XYZ file of N, CA and C in Angstrom:
582
model
N -60.488 -165.614 71.952
C -60.418 -165.640 70.502
C -61.401 -164.646 69.876
N -62.630 -164.645 70.395
C -63.655 -163.770 69.819
C -63.280 -162.302 70.020
N -62.781 -161.974 71.188
C -62.329 -160.603 71.439
C -61.121 -160.293 70.549
N -60.273 -161.273 70.328
C -59.087 -161.095 69.497
C -59.395 -160.816 68.041
N -60.596 -161.139 67.571
C -60.954 -160.864 66.180
C -60.883 -159.371 65.861
N -61.201 -158.529 66.845
C -61.064 -157.084 66.648
C -59.613 -156.678 66.492
N -58.729 -157.335 67.258
C -57.303 -157.034 67.148
C -56.713 -157.544 65.834
N -57.234 -158.660 65.326
C -56.806 -159.135 64.006
C -57.149 -158.071 62.960
N -58.353 -157.502 63.068
C -58.744 -156.450 62.128
C -57.846 -155.221 62.265
N -57.437 -154.909 63.491
C -56.549 -153.765 63.699
C -55.205 -154.009 63.014
N -54.643 -155.196 63.173
C -53.404 -155.531 62.486
C -53.573 -155.461 60.983
N -54.729 -155.879 60.531
C -55.029 -155.838 59.106
C -55.139 -154.398 58.614
N -55.737 -153.534 59.434
C -55.848 -152.121 59.061
C -54.465 -151.480 58.945
N -53.552 -151.900 59.816
C -52.201 -151.343 59.809
C -51.457 -151.727 58.537
N -51.556 -152.982 58.118
C -50.707 -153.446 57.012
C -51.461 -153.837 55.749
N -52.768 -153.752 55.738
C -53.560 -154.234 54.607
C -53.276 -153.552 53.287
N -52.873 -152.293 53.313
C -52.620 -151.590 52.062
C -51.204 -151.819 51.541
N -50.301 -152.281 52.401
C -48.916 -152.489 51.965
C -48.836 -153.451 50.786
N -49.611 -154.508 50.840
C -49.555 -155.520 49.797
C -50.286 -155.090 48.522
N -51.344 -154.321 48.673
C -52.164 -153.957 47.520
C -51.667 -152.716 46.786
N -50.735 -151.986 47.368
C -50.289 -150.703 46.794
C -49.883 -150.799 45.318
N -49.072 -151.787 44.907
C -48.707 -151.843 43.480
C -49.912 -152.099 42.560
N -50.853 -152.905 43.034
C -52.043 -153.198 42.224
C -52.916 -151.955 42.109
N -53.106 -151.257 43.221
C -53.908 -150.030 43.213
C -53.261 -148.996 42.288
N -51.940 -148.893 42.336
C -51.213 -147.969 41.449
C -51.502 -148.308 39.985
N -51.405 -149.584 39.637
C -51.634 -150.008 38.251
C -53.084 -149.772 37.837
N -54.026 -150.050 38.733
C -55.446 -149.883 38.399
C -55.771 -148.426 38.089
N -55.208 -147.505 38.880
C -55.478 -146.082 38.675
C -54.548 -145.460 37.632
N -53.463 -146.151 37.284
C -52.520 -145.617 36.311
C -51.687 -144.459 36.837
N -51.365 -144.491 38.114
C -50.607 -143.403 38.733
C -49.145 -143.451 38.313
N -48.535 -142.273 38.219
C -47.085 -142.217 38.040
C -46.439 -142.334 39.426
N -45.122 -142.258 39.497
C -44.405 -142.500 40.755
C -44.807 -141.509 41.855
N -44.917 -140.219 41.507
C -45.275 -139.214 42.512
C -46.704 -139.408 43.013
N -47.613 -139.678 42.074
C -49.006 -139.912 42.463
C -49.120 -141.165 43.326
N -48.383 -142.190 42.950
C -48.396 -143.438 43.711
C -47.968 -143.192 45.151
N -46.870 -142.484 45.315
C -46.370 -142.203 46.667
C -47.409 -141.430 47.463
N -47.958 -140.390 46.877
C -48.932 -139.554 47.569
C -50.206 -140.326 47.918
N -50.819 -140.952 46.917
C -52.130 -141.564 47.127
C -52.068 -142.823 47.993
N -51.045 -143.649 47.794
C -50.937 -144.828 48.656
C -50.578 -144.439 50.087
N -49.838 -143.341 50.251
C -49.583 -142.834 51.597
C -50.883 -142.356 52.237
N -51.729 -141.684 51.464
C -53.020 -141.240 51.990
C -53.902 -142.422 52.393
N -53.913 -143.458 51.555
C -54.730 -144.638 51.859
C -54.237 -145.311 53.141
N -52.937 -145.526 53.236
C -52.383 -146.182 54.426
C -52.539 -145.317 55.666
N -52.271 -144.029 55.517
C -52.359 -143.116 56.657
C -53.786 -142.955 57.150
N -54.747 -143.054 56.240
C -56.152 -142.923 56.639
C -56.523 -143.998 57.651
N -56.088 -145.229 57.407
C -56.392 -146.320 58.342
C -55.715 -146.087 59.698
N -54.455 -145.661 59.673
C -53.732 -145.418 60.929
C -54.367 -144.262 61.688
N -54.714 -143.178 60.980
C -55.365 -142.038 61.614
C -56.710 -142.464 62.214
N -57.416 -143.338 61.519
C -58.675 -143.867 62.044
C -58.462 -144.656 63.324
N -57.415 -145.481 63.361
C -57.119 -146.254 64.577
C -56.827 -145.312 65.737
N -56.042 -144.278 65.469
C -55.691 -143.322 66.523
C -56.940 -142.625 67.054
N -57.774 -142.107 66.159
C -58.965 -141.387 66.629
C -59.968 -142.334 67.291
N -60.118 -143.526 66.743
C -61.019 -144.506 67.364
C -60.557 -144.899 68.762
N -59.252 -145.033 68.931
C -58.695 -145.362 70.252
C -58.907 -144.232 71.241
N -58.769 -143.006 70.762
C -58.919 -141.847 71.641
C -60.342 -141.683 72.165
N -61.322 -141.953 71.312
C -62.712 -141.750 71.732
C -63.428 -143.061 72.051
N -62.740 -144.174 71.915
C -63.359 -145.483 72.139
C -63.958 -145.656 73.517
N -63.353 -145.011 74.510
C -63.875 -145.107 75.878
C -65.306 -144.621 75.997
N -65.668 -143.637 75.202
C -67.043 -143.119 75.216
C -68.029 -144.161 74.700
N -67.608 -144.900 73.689
C -68.518 -145.859 73.055
C -68.721 -147.124 73.885
N -67.774 -147.447 74.762
C -67.915 -148.684 75.537
C -68.630 -148.465 76.869
N -69.023 -147.240 77.164
C -69.691 -146.960 78.436
C -71.049 -147.631 78.535
N -71.677 -147.904 77.411
C -72.990 -148.558 77.425
C -72.887 -150.064 77.254
N -71.685 -150.560 77.275
C -71.463 -151.997 77.165
C -70.376 -152.315 76.175
N -69.455 -153.173 76.598
C -68.332 -153.540 75.733
C -68.820 -154.421 74.587
N -69.663 -155.376 74.922
C -70.211 -156.305 73.934
C -71.005 -155.551 72.867
N -71.875 -154.648 73.307
C -72.692 -153.868 72.383
C -71.804 -153.027 71.461
N -70.774 -152.401 72.013
C -69.860 -151.584 71.198
C -69.161 -152.452 70.155
N -68.728 -153.634 70.556
C -68.036 -154.516 69.608
C -68.973 -154.947 68.481
N -70.215 -155.278 68.822
C -71.183 -155.681 67.797
C -71.466 -154.522 66.839
N -71.787 -153.359 67.394
C -72.132 -152.198 66.557
C -70.965 -151.800 65.662
N -69.749 -151.774 66.222
C -68.618 -151.335 65.413
C -68.159 -152.404 64.421
N -68.516 -153.650 64.638
C -68.276 -154.655 63.589
C -69.213 -154.422 62.404
N -70.439 -154.008 62.685
C -71.368 -153.679 61.595
C -70.846 -152.465 60.830
N -70.433 -151.411 61.566
C -69.870 -150.223 60.903
C -68.594 -150.564 60.143
N -67.788 -151.464 60.693
C -66.546 -151.867 60.017
C -66.860 -152.571 58.699
N -67.907 -153.389 58.686
C -68.298 -154.074 57.437
C -68.741 -153.064 56.380
N -69.470 -152.051 56.808
C -69.888 -150.993 55.876
C -68.651 -150.248 55.361
N -67.722 -149.974 56.258
C -66.487 -149.266 55.884
C -65.666 -150.070 54.890
N -65.548 -151.369 55.129
C -64.808 -152.231 54.205
C -65.495 -152.235 52.838
N -66.818 -152.189 52.832
C -67.553 -152.166 51.557
C -67.179 -150.941 50.720
N -66.898 -149.824 51.367
C -66.499 -148.616 50.637
C -65.174 -148.818 49.909
N -64.319 -149.677 50.447
C -62.997 -149.890 49.841
C -63.042 -150.855 48.652
N -64.188 -151.407 48.371
C -64.308 -152.379 47.285
C -64.474 -151.723 45.918
N -64.633 -150.409 45.898
C -64.822 -149.687 44.643
C -63.522 -149.003 44.251
N -63.220 -148.979 42.975
C -62.020 -148.290 42.489
C -62.310 -146.794 42.395
N -62.437 -146.191 43.541
C -62.705 -144.773 43.670
C -61.846 -144.282 44.828
N -60.862 -143.437 44.533
C -59.888 -143.044 45.548
C -60.517 -142.424 46.791
N -61.422 -141.436 46.661
C -62.017 -140.882 47.886
C -62.762 -141.930 48.711
N -63.469 -142.850 48.043
C -64.197 -143.885 48.785
C -63.234 -144.832 49.498
N -62.119 -145.182 48.855
C -61.136 -146.053 49.497
C -60.556 -145.360 50.722
N -60.203 -144.092 50.583
C -59.613 -143.356 51.713
C -60.617 -143.235 52.850
N -61.847 -142.864 52.541
C -62.880 -142.746 53.583
C -63.149 -144.107 54.219
N -63.254 -145.138 53.392
C -63.488 -146.491 53.919
C -62.357 -146.954 54.818
N -61.116 -146.695 54.422
C -59.963 -147.095 55.247
C -59.944 -146.313 56.556
N -60.285 -145.023 56.507
C -60.331 -144.238 57.747
C -61.404 -144.794 58.691
N -62.608 -144.994 58.179
C -63.702 -145.481 59.023
C -63.415 -146.885 59.555
N -62.819 -147.731 58.712
C -62.438 -149.066 59.167
C -61.406 -148.951 60.297
N -60.422 -148.082 60.117
C -59.425 -147.854 61.164
C -60.066 -147.338 62.442
N -61.043 -146.449 62.305
C -61.740 -145.915 63.474
C -62.402 -147.042 64.262
N -63.098 -147.933 63.547
C -63.739 -149.085 64.201
C -62.692 -149.953 64.900
N -61.550 -150.147 64.259
C -60.475 -150.937 64.861
C -59.934 -150.264 66.117
N -59.887 -148.933 66.107
C -59.472 -148.204 67.306
C -60.428 -148.457 68.466
N -61.712 -148.509 68.172
C -62.700 -148.819 69.221
C -62.507 -150.256 69.703
N -62.227 -151.192 68.763
C -61.957 -152.580 69.165
C -60.754 -152.646 70.104
N -59.752 -151.811 69.831
C -58.529 -151.857 70.644
C -58.759 -151.336 72.052
N -59.871 -150.650 72.281
C -60.247 -150.216 73.624
C -61.220 -151.216 74.246
N -62.248 -151.592 73.491
C -63.313 -152.449 74.021
C -62.833 -153.866 74.317
N -62.052 -154.449 73.409
C -61.610 -155.835 73.583
C -60.774 -156.051 74.843
N -59.672 -155.314 74.997
C -58.865 -155.501 76.213
C -59.627 -155.187 77.498
N -60.512 -154.181 77.447
C -61.308 -153.842 78.640
C -62.235 -155.004 78.995
N -62.882 -155.583 77.990
C -63.779 -156.710 78.227
C -63.002 -157.921 78.739
N -61.856 -158.150 78.172
C -61.005 -159.261 78.610
C -60.572 -159.064 80.059
N -60.137 -157.856 80.379
C -59.688 -157.536 81.740
C -60.809 -157.699 82.754
N -62.040 -157.378 82.343
C -63.179 -157.452 83.257
C -63.791 -158.859 83.333
N -63.278 -159.793 82.560
C -63.839 -161.140 82.523
C -62.883 -162.190 83.072
N -61.616 -162.074 82.718
C -60.629 -163.086 83.089
C -60.251 -162.926 84.567
N -60.225 -164.020 85.325
C -59.797 -163.936 86.726
C -58.355 -163.425 86.843
N -58.072 -162.736 87.926
C -56.762 -162.094 88.113
C -55.610 -163.073 87.962
N -55.745 -164.293 88.452
C -54.640 -165.252 88.358
C -54.338 -165.671 86.921
N -55.250 -165.407 85.975
C -55.026 -165.750 84.571
C -54.677 -164.538 83.707
N -54.579 -163.358 84.323
C -54.291 -162.140 83.555
C -52.989 -162.232 82.774
N -51.966 -162.826 83.356
C -50.683 -162.893 82.652
C -50.795 -163.792 81.419
N -51.579 -164.848 81.496
C -51.756 -165.741 80.346
C -52.542 -165.070 79.227
N -53.574 -164.318 79.586
C -54.428 -163.685 78.588
C -53.943 -162.294 78.199
N -53.016 -161.724 78.968
C -52.530 -160.373 78.703
C -51.820 -160.229 77.377
N -51.276 -161.321 76.876
C -50.563 -161.266 75.594
C -51.504 -161.391 74.402
N -52.762 -161.678 74.652
C -53.714 -161.935 73.555
C -53.829 -160.752 72.607
N -53.876 -159.534 73.139
C -54.044 -158.355 72.295
C -52.930 -158.265 71.257
N -51.683 -158.339 71.718
C -50.556 -158.228 70.785
C -50.448 -159.442 69.871
N -50.781 -160.601 70.384
C -50.723 -161.809 69.570
C -51.686 -161.715 68.390
N -52.926 -161.312 68.666
C -53.915 -161.214 67.591
C -53.624 -160.046 66.659
N -53.080 -158.952 67.183
C -52.668 -157.833 66.339
C -51.604 -158.289 65.345
N -50.619 -159.011 65.840
C -49.559 -159.541 64.972
C -50.116 -160.547 63.975
N -51.100 -161.333 64.402
C -51.729 -162.299 63.495
C -52.429 -161.578 62.337
N -53.059 -160.451 62.622
C -53.712 -159.676 61.563
C -52.712 -159.154 60.548
N -51.564 -158.691 61.032
C -50.505 -158.230 60.132
C -50.007 -159.399 59.285
N -49.817 -160.547 59.934
C -49.319 -161.722 59.225
C -50.301 -162.183 58.142
N -51.596 -162.182 58.451
C -52.601 -162.603 57.463
C -52.567 -161.674 56.256
N -52.453 -160.365 56.496
C -52.381 -159.412 55.381
C -51.172 -159.696 54.504
N -50.044 -159.983 55.130
C -48.830 -160.269 54.364
C -48.959 -161.582 53.591
N -49.547 -162.600 54.224
C -49.721 -163.886 53.546
C -50.697 -163.784 52.370
N -51.770 -163.036 52.554
C -52.732 -162.876 51.457
C -52.103 -162.134 50.278
N -51.103 -161.322 50.572
C -50.394 -160.620 49.507
C -49.740 -161.555 48.506
N -49.502 -162.804 48.912
C -48.910 -163.787 47.999
C -49.832 -164.086 46.815
N -51.124 -163.810 46.966
C -52.068 -164.046 45.886
C -52.122 -162.933 44.845
N -51.399 -161.857 45.106
C -51.378 -160.729 44.170
C -50.323 -160.942 43.094
N -50.486 -160.317 41.934
C -49.480 -160.458 40.868
C -48.143 -159.829 41.269
N -47.091 -160.219 40.570
C -45.765 -159.652 40.818
C -45.782 -158.150 40.582
N -44.921 -157.448 41.317
C -44.836 -155.994 41.187
C -44.453 -155.558 39.771
N -43.730 -156.404 39.039
C -43.257 -156.048 37.692
C -44.329 -156.241 36.624
N -45.323 -157.059 36.891
C -46.321 -157.418 35.885
C -47.496 -156.434 35.911
N -47.327 -155.317 35.244
C -48.322 -154.238 35.251
C -49.648 -154.690 34.642
N -49.596 -155.452 33.561
C -50.838 -155.899 32.905
C -51.641 -156.820 33.821
N -50.959 -157.731 34.507
C -51.656 -158.627 35.443
C -52.241 -157.831 36.604
N -51.529 -156.806 37.044
C -52.036 -155.966 38.136
C -53.286 -155.200 37.719
N -53.294 -154.717 36.486
C -54.456 -153.973 35.996
C -55.695 -154.851 35.944
N -55.514 -156.137 35.654
C -56.643 -157.053 35.526
C -56.948 -157.808 36.812
N -56.103 -157.654 37.831
C -56.242 -158.413 39.071
C -57.502 -158.034 39.841
N -58.173 -159.026 40.388
C -59.330 -158.790 41.245
C -59.089 -159.273 42.661
N -57.917 -159.892 42.899
C -57.621 -160.456 44.223
C -57.435 -159.379 45.275
N -57.146 -158.152 44.873
C -56.980 -157.078 45.842
C -58.262 -156.902 46.660
N -59.414 -157.213 46.053
C -60.683 -157.110 46.790
C -60.783 -158.205 47.860
N -60.219 -159.357 47.589
C -60.193 -160.422 48.599
C -59.356 -159.957 49.786
N -58.229 -159.334 49.474
C -57.355 -158.842 50.534
C -58.050 -157.748 51.347
N -58.617 -156.762 50.676
C -59.348 -155.699 51.388
C -60.586 -156.251 52.103
N -61.173 -157.317 51.561
C -62.407 -157.855 52.125
C -62.220 -158.896 53.209
N -60.982 -159.297 53.500
C -60.748 -160.297 54.543
C -61.426 -159.950 55.875
N -61.444 -158.680 56.308
C -62.084 -158.379 57.592
C -63.544 -158.807 57.687
N -64.228 -158.969 56.533
C -65.610 -159.455 56.587
C -65.710 -160.761 57.378
N -64.731 -161.630 57.193
C -64.718 -162.909 57.897
C -64.665 -162.697 59.411
N -63.776 -161.836 59.849
C -63.657 -161.539 61.284
C -64.926 -160.893 61.818
N -65.495 -159.979 61.036
C -66.697 -159.271 61.477
C -67.878 -160.224 61.601
N -68.069 -161.062 60.613
C -69.188 -162.008 60.640
C -69.050 -162.979 61.805
N -67.845 -163.504 61.991
C -67.616 -164.454 63.081
C -67.803 -163.790 64.440
N -67.318 -162.576 64.585
C -67.443 -161.853 65.839
C -68.914 -161.584 66.177
N -69.659 -161.066 65.216
C -71.081 -160.786 65.455
C -71.835 -162.071 65.764
N -71.581 -163.123 65.004
C -72.250 -164.407 65.221
C -71.975 -164.936 66.624
N -70.713 -164.900 67.045
C -70.354 -165.430 68.371
C -70.953 -164.596 69.502
N -70.951 -163.272 69.351
C -71.522 -162.425 70.401
C -73.046 -162.516 70.448
N -73.670 -162.829 69.320
C -75.128 -162.935 69.311
C -75.610 -164.310 69.774
N -74.761 -165.335 69.663
C -75.206 -166.680 70.009
C -74.534 -167.243 71.263
N -73.225 -167.189 71.343
C -72.501 -167.836 72.447
C -72.242 -166.919 73.636
N -71.926 -165.665 73.358
C -71.565 -164.729 74.427
C -72.610 -163.628 74.495
N -73.713 -163.962 75.139
C -74.873 -163.072 75.150
C -74.842 -162.075 76.297
N -73.858 -162.191 77.167
C -73.726 -161.269 78.299
C -72.480 -160.426 78.125
N -72.493 -159.275 78.793
C -71.319 -158.406 78.758
C -70.295 -158.925 79.761
N -69.192 -158.220 79.901
C -68.158 -158.630 80.838
C -68.730 -158.652 82.264
N -68.134 -159.458 83.106
C -68.641 -159.645 84.464
C -68.627 -158.343 85.251
N -67.500 -157.651 85.264
C -67.375 -156.410 86.032
C -68.352 -155.349 85.524
N -68.476 -155.230 84.201
C -69.423 -154.248 83.654
C -70.847 -154.623 84.035
N -71.204 -155.884 83.937
C -72.551 -156.326 84.262
C -72.882 -156.058 85.735
N -71.916 -156.297 86.614
C -72.143 -156.040 88.042
C -72.324 -154.549 88.293
N -71.485 -153.734 87.641
C -71.570 -152.284 87.878
C -72.864 -151.703 87.295
């Protein structure tokens, strides 16, 4: 579960902007062309971050999977904080950096799981990555129910719930750091032996 919190954040990075796009459009007052361009940039920034984080994540986990997960949860919290301001460049940068951290989680989590779970249980735990990724997407979609209707422009302009949606990863980050600092104080078995 604790390792899966990173995958929940990854699912959230993938779909978190889908629900907030109409509210962000109303807040900035974008026309249709601007909306398409800027919301595409916001969504793509997170995906590009996941891709780059996944590509270089192996470098960051060489000094310990647990340490990488803790450090990148702290960086992810800082990245999410950037998205809390109604400033387009900050949202894009925050979404990219958050995605990057999620890319590292997508490398560190499965590696730590693989190095900890006994071989006879690999098939049972092997689905955890995709299960938690899908759960993150589902949470983003469910939280979208708290946003105003797409037709209600005035309610969207005054809405503050979009910050709750963007800020949901704080919960995963806090829980992950707390659990790794208190309950899971050692790295994966294979890494520790090596």
